[in-house]
PDB file of C-alpha atoms in Angstrom:
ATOM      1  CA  UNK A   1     -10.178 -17.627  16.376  1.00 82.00           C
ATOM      2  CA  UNK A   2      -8.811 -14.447  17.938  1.00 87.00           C
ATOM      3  CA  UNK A   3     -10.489 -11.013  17.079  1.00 91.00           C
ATOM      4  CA  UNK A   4     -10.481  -7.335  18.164  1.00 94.00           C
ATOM      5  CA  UNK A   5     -13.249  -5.427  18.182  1.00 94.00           C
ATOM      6  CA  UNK A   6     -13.002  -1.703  18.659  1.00 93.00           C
ATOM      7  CA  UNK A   7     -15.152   1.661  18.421  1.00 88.00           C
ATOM      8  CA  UNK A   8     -16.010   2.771  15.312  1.00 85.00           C
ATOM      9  CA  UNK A   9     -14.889   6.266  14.383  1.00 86.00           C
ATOM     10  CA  UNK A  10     -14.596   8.969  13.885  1.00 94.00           C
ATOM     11  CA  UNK A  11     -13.762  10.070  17.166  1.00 96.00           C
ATOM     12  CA  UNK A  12     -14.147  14.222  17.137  1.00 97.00           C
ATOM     13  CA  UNK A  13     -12.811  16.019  19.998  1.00 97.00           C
ATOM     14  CA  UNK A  14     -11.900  19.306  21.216  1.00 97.00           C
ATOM     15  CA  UNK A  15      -8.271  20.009  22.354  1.00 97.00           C
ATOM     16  CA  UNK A  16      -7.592  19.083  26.104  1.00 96.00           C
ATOM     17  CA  UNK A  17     -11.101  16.997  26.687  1.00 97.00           C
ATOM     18  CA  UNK A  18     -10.664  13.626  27.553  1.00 97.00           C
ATOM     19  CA  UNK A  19     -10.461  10.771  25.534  1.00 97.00           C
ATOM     20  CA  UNK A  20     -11.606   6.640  25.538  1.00 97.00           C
ATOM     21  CA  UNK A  21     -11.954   4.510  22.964  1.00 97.00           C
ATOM     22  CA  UNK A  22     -12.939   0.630  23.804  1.00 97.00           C
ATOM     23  CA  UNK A  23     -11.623  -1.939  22.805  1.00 97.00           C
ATOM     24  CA  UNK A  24     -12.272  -5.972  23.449  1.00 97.00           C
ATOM     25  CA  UNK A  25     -11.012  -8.827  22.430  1.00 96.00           C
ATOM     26  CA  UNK A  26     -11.588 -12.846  22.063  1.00 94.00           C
ATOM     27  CA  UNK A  27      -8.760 -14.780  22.502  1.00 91.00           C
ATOM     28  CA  UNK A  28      -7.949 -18.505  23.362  1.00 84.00           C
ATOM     29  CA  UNK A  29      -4.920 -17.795  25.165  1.00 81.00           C
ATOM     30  CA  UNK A  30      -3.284 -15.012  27.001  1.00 86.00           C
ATOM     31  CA  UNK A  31      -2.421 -13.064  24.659  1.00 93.00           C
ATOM     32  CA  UNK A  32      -0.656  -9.278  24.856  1.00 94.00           C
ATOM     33  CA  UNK A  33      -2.524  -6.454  24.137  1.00 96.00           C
ATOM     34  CA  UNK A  34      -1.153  -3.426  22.396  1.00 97.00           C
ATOM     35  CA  UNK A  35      -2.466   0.000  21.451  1.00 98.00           C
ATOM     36  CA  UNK A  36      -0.960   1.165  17.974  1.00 97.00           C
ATOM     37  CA  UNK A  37      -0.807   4.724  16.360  1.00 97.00           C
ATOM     38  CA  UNK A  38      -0.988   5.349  12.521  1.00 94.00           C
ATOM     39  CA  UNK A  39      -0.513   9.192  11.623  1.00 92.00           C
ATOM     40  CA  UNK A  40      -0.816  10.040   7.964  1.00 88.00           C
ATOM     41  CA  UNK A  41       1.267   8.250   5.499  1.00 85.00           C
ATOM     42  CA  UNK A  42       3.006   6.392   7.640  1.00 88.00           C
ATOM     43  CA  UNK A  43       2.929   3.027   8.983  1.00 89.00           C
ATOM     44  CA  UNK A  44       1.988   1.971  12.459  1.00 93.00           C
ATOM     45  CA  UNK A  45       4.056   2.824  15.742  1.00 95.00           C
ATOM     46  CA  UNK A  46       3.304   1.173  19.236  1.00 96.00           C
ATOM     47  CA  UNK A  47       2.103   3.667  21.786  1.00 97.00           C
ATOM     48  CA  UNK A  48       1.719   1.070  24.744  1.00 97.00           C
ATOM     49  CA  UNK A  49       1.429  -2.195  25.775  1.00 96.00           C
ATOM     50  CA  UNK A  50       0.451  -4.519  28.756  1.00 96.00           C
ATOM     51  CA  UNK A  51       1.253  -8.656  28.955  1.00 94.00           C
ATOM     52  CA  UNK A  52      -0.783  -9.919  31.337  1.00 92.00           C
ATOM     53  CA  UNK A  53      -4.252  -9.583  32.979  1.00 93.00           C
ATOM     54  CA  UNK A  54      -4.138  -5.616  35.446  1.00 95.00           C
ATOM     55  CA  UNK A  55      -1.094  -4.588  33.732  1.00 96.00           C
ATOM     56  CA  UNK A  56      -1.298  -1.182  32.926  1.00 97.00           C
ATOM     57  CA  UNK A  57       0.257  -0.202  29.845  1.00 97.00           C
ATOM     58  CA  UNK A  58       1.066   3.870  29.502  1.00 97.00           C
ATOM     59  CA  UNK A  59       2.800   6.430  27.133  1.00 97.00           C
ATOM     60  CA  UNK A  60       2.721   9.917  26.370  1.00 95.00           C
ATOM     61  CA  UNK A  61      -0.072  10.788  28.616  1.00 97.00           C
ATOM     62  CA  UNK A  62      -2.068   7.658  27.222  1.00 98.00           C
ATOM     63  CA  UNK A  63      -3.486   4.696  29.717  1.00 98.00           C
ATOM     64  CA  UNK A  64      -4.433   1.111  29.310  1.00 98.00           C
ATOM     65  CA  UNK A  65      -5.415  -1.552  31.698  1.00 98.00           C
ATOM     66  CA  UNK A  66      -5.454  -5.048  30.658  1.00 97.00           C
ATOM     67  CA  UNK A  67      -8.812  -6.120  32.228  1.00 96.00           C
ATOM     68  CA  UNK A  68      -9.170 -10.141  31.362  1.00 93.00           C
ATOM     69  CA  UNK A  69     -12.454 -10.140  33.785  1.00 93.00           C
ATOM     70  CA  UNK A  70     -14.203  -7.680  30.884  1.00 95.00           C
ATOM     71  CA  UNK A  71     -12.125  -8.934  27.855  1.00 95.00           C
ATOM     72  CA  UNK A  72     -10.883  -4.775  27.572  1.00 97.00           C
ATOM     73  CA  UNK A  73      -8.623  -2.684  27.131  1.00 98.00           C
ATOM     74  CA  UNK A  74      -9.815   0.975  26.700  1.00 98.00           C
ATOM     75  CA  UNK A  75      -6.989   3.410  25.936  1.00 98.00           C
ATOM     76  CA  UNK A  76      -7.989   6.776  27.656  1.00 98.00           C
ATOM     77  CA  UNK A  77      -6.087  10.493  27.731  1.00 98.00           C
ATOM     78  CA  UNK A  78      -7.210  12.812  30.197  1.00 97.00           C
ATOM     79  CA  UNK A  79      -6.312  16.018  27.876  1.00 96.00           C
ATOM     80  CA  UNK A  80      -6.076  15.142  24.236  1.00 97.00           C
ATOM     81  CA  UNK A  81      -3.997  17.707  22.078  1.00 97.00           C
ATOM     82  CA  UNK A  82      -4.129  18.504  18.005  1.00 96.00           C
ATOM     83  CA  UNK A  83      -1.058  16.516  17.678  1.00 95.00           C
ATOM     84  CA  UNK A  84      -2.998  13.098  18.917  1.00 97.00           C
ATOM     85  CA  UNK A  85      -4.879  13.407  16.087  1.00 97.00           C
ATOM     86  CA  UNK A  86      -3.988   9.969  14.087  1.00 96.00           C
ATOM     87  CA  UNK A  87      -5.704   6.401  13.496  1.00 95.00           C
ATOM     88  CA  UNK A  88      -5.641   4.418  16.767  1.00 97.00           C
ATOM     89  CA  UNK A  89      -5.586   0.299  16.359  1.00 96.00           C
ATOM     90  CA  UNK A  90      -6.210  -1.944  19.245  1.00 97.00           C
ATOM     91  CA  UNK A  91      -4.272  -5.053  18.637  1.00 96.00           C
ATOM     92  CA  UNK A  92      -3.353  -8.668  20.817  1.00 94.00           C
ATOM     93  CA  UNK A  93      -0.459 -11.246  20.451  1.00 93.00           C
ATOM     94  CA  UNK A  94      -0.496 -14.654  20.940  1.00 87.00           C
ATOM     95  CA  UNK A  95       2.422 -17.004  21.093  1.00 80.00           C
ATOM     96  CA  UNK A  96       2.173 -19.753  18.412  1.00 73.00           C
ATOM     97  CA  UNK A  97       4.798 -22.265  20.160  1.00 70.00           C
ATOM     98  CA  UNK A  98       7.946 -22.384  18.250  1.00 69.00           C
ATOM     99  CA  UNK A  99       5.765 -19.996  15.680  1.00 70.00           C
ATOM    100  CA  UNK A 100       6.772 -16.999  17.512  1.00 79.00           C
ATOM    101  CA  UNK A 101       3.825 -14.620  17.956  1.00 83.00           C
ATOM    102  CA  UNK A 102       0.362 -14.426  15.586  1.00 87.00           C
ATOM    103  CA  UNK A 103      -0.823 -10.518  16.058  1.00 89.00           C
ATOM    104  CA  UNK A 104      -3.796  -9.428  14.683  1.00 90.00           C
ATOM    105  CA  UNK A 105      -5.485  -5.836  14.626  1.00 93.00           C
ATOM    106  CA  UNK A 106      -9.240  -3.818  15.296  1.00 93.00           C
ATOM    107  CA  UNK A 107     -10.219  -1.806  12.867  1.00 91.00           C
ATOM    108  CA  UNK A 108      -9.038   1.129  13.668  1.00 94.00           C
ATOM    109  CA  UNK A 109     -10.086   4.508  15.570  1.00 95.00           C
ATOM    110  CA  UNK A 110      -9.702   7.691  13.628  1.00 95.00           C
ATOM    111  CA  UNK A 111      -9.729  10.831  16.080  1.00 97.00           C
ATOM    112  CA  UNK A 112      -9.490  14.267  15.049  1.00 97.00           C
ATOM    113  CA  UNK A 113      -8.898  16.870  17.602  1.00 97.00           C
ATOM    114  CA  UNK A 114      -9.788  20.823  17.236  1.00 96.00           C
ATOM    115  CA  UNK A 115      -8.132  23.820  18.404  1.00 94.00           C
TER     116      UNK A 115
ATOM    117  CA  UNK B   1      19.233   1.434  12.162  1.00 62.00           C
ATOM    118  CA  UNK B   2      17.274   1.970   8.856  1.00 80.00           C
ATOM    119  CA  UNK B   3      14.382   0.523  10.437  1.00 93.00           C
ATOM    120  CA  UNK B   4      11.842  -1.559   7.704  1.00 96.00           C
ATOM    121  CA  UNK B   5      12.030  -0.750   4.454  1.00 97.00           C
ATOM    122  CA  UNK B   6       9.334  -1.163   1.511  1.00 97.00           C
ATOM    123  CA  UNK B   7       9.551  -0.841  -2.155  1.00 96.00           C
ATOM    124  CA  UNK B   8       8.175   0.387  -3.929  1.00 97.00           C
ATOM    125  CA  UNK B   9       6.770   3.081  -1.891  1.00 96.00           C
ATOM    126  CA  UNK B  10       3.698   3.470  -4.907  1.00 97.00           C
ATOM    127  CA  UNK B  11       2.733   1.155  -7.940  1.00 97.00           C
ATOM    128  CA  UNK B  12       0.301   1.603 -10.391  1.00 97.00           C
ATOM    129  CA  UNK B  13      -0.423  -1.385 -12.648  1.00 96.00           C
ATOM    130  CA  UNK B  14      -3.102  -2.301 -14.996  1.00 96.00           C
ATOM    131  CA  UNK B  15      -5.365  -5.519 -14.281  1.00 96.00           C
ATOM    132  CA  UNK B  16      -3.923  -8.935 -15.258  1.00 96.00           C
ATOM    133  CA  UNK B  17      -0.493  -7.649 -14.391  1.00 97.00           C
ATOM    134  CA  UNK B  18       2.061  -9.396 -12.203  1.00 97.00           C
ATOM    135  CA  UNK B  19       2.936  -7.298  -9.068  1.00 98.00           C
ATOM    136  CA  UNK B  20       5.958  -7.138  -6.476  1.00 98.00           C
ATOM    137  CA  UNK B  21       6.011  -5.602  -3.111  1.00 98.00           C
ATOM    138  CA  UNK B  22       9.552  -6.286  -1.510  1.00 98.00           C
ATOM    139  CA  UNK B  23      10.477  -5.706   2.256  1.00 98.00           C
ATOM    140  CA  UNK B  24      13.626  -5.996   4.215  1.00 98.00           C
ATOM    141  CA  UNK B  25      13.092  -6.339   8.201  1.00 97.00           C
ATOM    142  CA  UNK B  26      15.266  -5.006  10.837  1.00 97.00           C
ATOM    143  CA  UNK B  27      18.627  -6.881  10.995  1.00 95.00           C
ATOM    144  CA  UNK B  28      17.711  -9.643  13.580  1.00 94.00           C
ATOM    145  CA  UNK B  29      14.312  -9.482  13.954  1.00 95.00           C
ATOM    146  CA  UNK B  30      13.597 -13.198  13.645  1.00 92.00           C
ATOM    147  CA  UNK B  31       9.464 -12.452  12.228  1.00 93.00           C
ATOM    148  CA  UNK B  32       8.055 -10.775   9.822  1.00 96.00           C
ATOM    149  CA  UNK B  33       4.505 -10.118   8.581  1.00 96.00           C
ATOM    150  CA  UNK B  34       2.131  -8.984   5.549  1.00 97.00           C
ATOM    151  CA  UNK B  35      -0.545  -6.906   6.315  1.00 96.00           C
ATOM    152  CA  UNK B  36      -2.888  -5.325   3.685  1.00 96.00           C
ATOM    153  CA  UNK B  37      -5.084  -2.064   4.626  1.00 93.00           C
ATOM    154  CA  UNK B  38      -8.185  -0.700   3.128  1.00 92.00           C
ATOM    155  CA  UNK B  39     -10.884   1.503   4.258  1.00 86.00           C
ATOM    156  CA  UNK B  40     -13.708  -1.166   3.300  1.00 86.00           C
ATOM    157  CA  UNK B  41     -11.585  -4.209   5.723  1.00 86.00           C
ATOM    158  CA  UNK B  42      -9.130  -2.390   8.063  1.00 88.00           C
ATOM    159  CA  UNK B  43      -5.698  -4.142   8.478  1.00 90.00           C
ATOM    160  CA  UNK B  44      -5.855  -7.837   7.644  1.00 92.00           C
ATOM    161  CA  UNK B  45      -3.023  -9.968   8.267  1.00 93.00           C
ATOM    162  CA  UNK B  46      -2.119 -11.716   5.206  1.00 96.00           C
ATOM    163  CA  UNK B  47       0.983 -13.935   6.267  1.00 95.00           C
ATOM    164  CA  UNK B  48       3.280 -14.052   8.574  1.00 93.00           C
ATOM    165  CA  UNK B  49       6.851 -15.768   8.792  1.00 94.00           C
ATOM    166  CA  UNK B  50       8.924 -16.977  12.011  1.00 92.00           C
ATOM    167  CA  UNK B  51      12.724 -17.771  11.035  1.00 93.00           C
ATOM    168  CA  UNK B  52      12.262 -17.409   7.277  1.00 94.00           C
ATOM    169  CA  UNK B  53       9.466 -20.142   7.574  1.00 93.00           C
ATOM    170  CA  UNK B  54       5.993 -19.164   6.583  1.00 94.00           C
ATOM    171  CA  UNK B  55       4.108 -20.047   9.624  1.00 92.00           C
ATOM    172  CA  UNK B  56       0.232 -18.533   8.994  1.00 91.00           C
ATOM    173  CA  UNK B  57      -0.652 -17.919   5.343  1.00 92.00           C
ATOM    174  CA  UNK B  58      -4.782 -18.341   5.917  1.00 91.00           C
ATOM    175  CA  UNK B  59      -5.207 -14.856   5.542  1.00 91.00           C
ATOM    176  CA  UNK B  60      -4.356 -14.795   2.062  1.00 94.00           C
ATOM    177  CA  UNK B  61      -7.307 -14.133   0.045  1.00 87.00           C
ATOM    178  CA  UNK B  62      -6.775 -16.395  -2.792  1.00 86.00           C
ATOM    179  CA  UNK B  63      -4.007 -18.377  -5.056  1.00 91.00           C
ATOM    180  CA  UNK B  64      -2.802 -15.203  -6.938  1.00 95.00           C
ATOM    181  CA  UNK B  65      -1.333 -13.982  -3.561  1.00 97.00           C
ATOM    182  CA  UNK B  66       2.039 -15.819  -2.799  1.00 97.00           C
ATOM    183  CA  UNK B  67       4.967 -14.486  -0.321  1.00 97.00           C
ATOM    184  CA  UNK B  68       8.353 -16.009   0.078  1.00 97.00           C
ATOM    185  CA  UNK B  69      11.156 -15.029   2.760  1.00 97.00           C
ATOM    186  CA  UNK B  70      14.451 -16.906   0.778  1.00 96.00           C
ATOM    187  CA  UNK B  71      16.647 -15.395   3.432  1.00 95.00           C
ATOM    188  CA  UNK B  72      16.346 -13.396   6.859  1.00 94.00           C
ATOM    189  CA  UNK B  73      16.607  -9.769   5.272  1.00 95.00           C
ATOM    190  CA  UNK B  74      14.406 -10.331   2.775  1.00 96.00           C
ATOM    191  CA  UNK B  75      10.602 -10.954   1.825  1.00 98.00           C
ATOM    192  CA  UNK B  76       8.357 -10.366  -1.202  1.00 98.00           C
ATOM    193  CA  UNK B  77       4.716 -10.484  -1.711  1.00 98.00           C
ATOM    194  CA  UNK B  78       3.488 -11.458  -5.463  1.00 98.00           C
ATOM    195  CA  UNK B  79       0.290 -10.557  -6.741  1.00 97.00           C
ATOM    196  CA  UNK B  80      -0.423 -12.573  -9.798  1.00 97.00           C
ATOM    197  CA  UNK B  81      -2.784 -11.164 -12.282  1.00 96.00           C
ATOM    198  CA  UNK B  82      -3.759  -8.398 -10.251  1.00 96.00           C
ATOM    199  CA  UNK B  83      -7.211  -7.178 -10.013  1.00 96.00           C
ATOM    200  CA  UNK B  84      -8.672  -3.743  -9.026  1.00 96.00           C
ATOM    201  CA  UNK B  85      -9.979  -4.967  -6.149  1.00 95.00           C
ATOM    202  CA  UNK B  86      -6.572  -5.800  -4.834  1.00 96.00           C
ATOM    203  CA  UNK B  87      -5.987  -1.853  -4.700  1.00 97.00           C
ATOM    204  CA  UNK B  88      -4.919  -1.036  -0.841  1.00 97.00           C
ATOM    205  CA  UNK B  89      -1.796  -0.189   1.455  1.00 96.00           C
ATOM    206  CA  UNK B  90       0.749  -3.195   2.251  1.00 97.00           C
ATOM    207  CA  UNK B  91       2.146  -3.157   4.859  1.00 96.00           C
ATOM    208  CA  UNK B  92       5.178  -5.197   5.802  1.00 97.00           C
ATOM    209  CA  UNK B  93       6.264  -5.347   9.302  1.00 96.00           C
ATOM    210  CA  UNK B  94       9.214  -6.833  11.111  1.00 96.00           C
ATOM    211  CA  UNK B  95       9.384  -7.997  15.471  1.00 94.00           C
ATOM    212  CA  UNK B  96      12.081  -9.647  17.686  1.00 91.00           C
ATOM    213  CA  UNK B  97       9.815 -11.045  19.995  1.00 85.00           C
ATOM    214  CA  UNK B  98       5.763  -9.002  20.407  1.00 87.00           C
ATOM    215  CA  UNK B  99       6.518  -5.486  19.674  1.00 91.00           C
ATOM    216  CA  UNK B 100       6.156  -4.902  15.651  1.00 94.00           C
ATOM    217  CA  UNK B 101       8.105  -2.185  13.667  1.00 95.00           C
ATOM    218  CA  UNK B 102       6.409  -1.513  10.458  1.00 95.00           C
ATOM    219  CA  UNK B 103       7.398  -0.257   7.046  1.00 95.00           C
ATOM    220  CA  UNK B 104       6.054   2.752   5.538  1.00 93.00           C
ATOM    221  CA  UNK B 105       3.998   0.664   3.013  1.00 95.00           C
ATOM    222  CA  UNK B 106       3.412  -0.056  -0.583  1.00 97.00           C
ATOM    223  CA  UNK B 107       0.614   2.013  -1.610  1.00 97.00           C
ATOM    224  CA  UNK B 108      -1.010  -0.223  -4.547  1.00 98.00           C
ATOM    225  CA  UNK B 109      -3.576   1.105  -6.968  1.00 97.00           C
ATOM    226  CA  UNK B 110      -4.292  -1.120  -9.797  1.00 97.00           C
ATOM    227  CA  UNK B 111      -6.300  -0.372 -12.731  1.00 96.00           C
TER     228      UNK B 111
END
């Protein structure tokens, strides 16, 4: 079946370095890939998305590519700030015919940032 | 727009007891999902529904869970007898089409 497999945190950074976490996935499809940000108490939000294979999905400073070749789709931030700091979940969505669309999760990337 | 909305927002219960989690989606979002978080397992999708028809329950763990969607603004997710290990966030989440907007969860301790 599908799966998501991403880095296992936590991620510890300080303010304005730069930022990846990886993320791949299996899928039997072509599924849509999604980054997803959880910040405490509160439930998930989309930060960015890309549908099909070299799409580049980007939001608030944060960048995805969609690379089907390597499975991937690393999210990356080229100066992180204490606000980013928050659970990141890599995520895909596959169309289920007249089921509308199965999505399923990674595990989760916590990253704290310090001033 | 209210956006999705969970209740209760905390429960405690004892073990053996019968639990409720209740969700309404965003008016016209034609799916909606159960997803259960712990530290241990991340976020595992329990069930998911397309037009009020359940359309993937294999994620939920056993017979005790059961979720029904009777009408479009409306779901429920029954945990009966709860165990401790059943402690987690629930998430309930609601999409038009790929993009999900989740609730603000049922945070479920059981004792």
């Amino acid at each position: 079946g599908d799966s998501v497999t991403q880095m296992e945190g936590p991620v510890t950074l300080s303010e304005e370095a730069f930022l990846t976490i990886n993320c791949t996935y299996t899928a039997t499809g072509y599924p849509s890939l999604f980054w997803y940000v959880q910040y405490p108490g509160e439930g998930l939000q989309l930060l960015l998305k890309a549908t099909k294979a070299d799409d580049k999905g980007s939001n608030k400073g944060f960048e995805a590519t969609y690379r089907k070749e390597t499975t991937s789709f690393h999210l990356e931030k080229g100066s992180v700030q204490v606000s980013d700091s928050a659970v990141y979940f890599c995520a895909l969505s596959d169309r289920r015919g007249a089921g509308g669309f199965k999505t399923i999760f990674g595990a989760g990337t916590r990253l704290f940032v310090k001033a | 727009d209210a956006g999705v909305i969970q209740s209760p927002r905390h429960e405690v219960t004892e073990m053996g007891q019968e639990v409720t989690l209740r969700c309404k989606p965003i008016s016209g979002h034609n799916s909606l999902f159960w997803y259960r978080q712990t530290m241990m397992r991340g976020l595992e999708l329990l069930i998911y529904f397309n037009n009020n028809v359940p359309i993937d329950d294999s994620g939920m763990p056993e017979d005790r869970f059961s979720a029904k969607m009777p009408n479009a603004s409306f779901s429920t997710l029954k945990i009966q007898p709860s165990e401790p290990r059943d402690s987690a966030v629930y998430f309930c989440a609601s999409s038009p089409n790929e993009k999900l907007f989740f609730g603000s969860g049922t945070q479920l301790s059981v004792l």
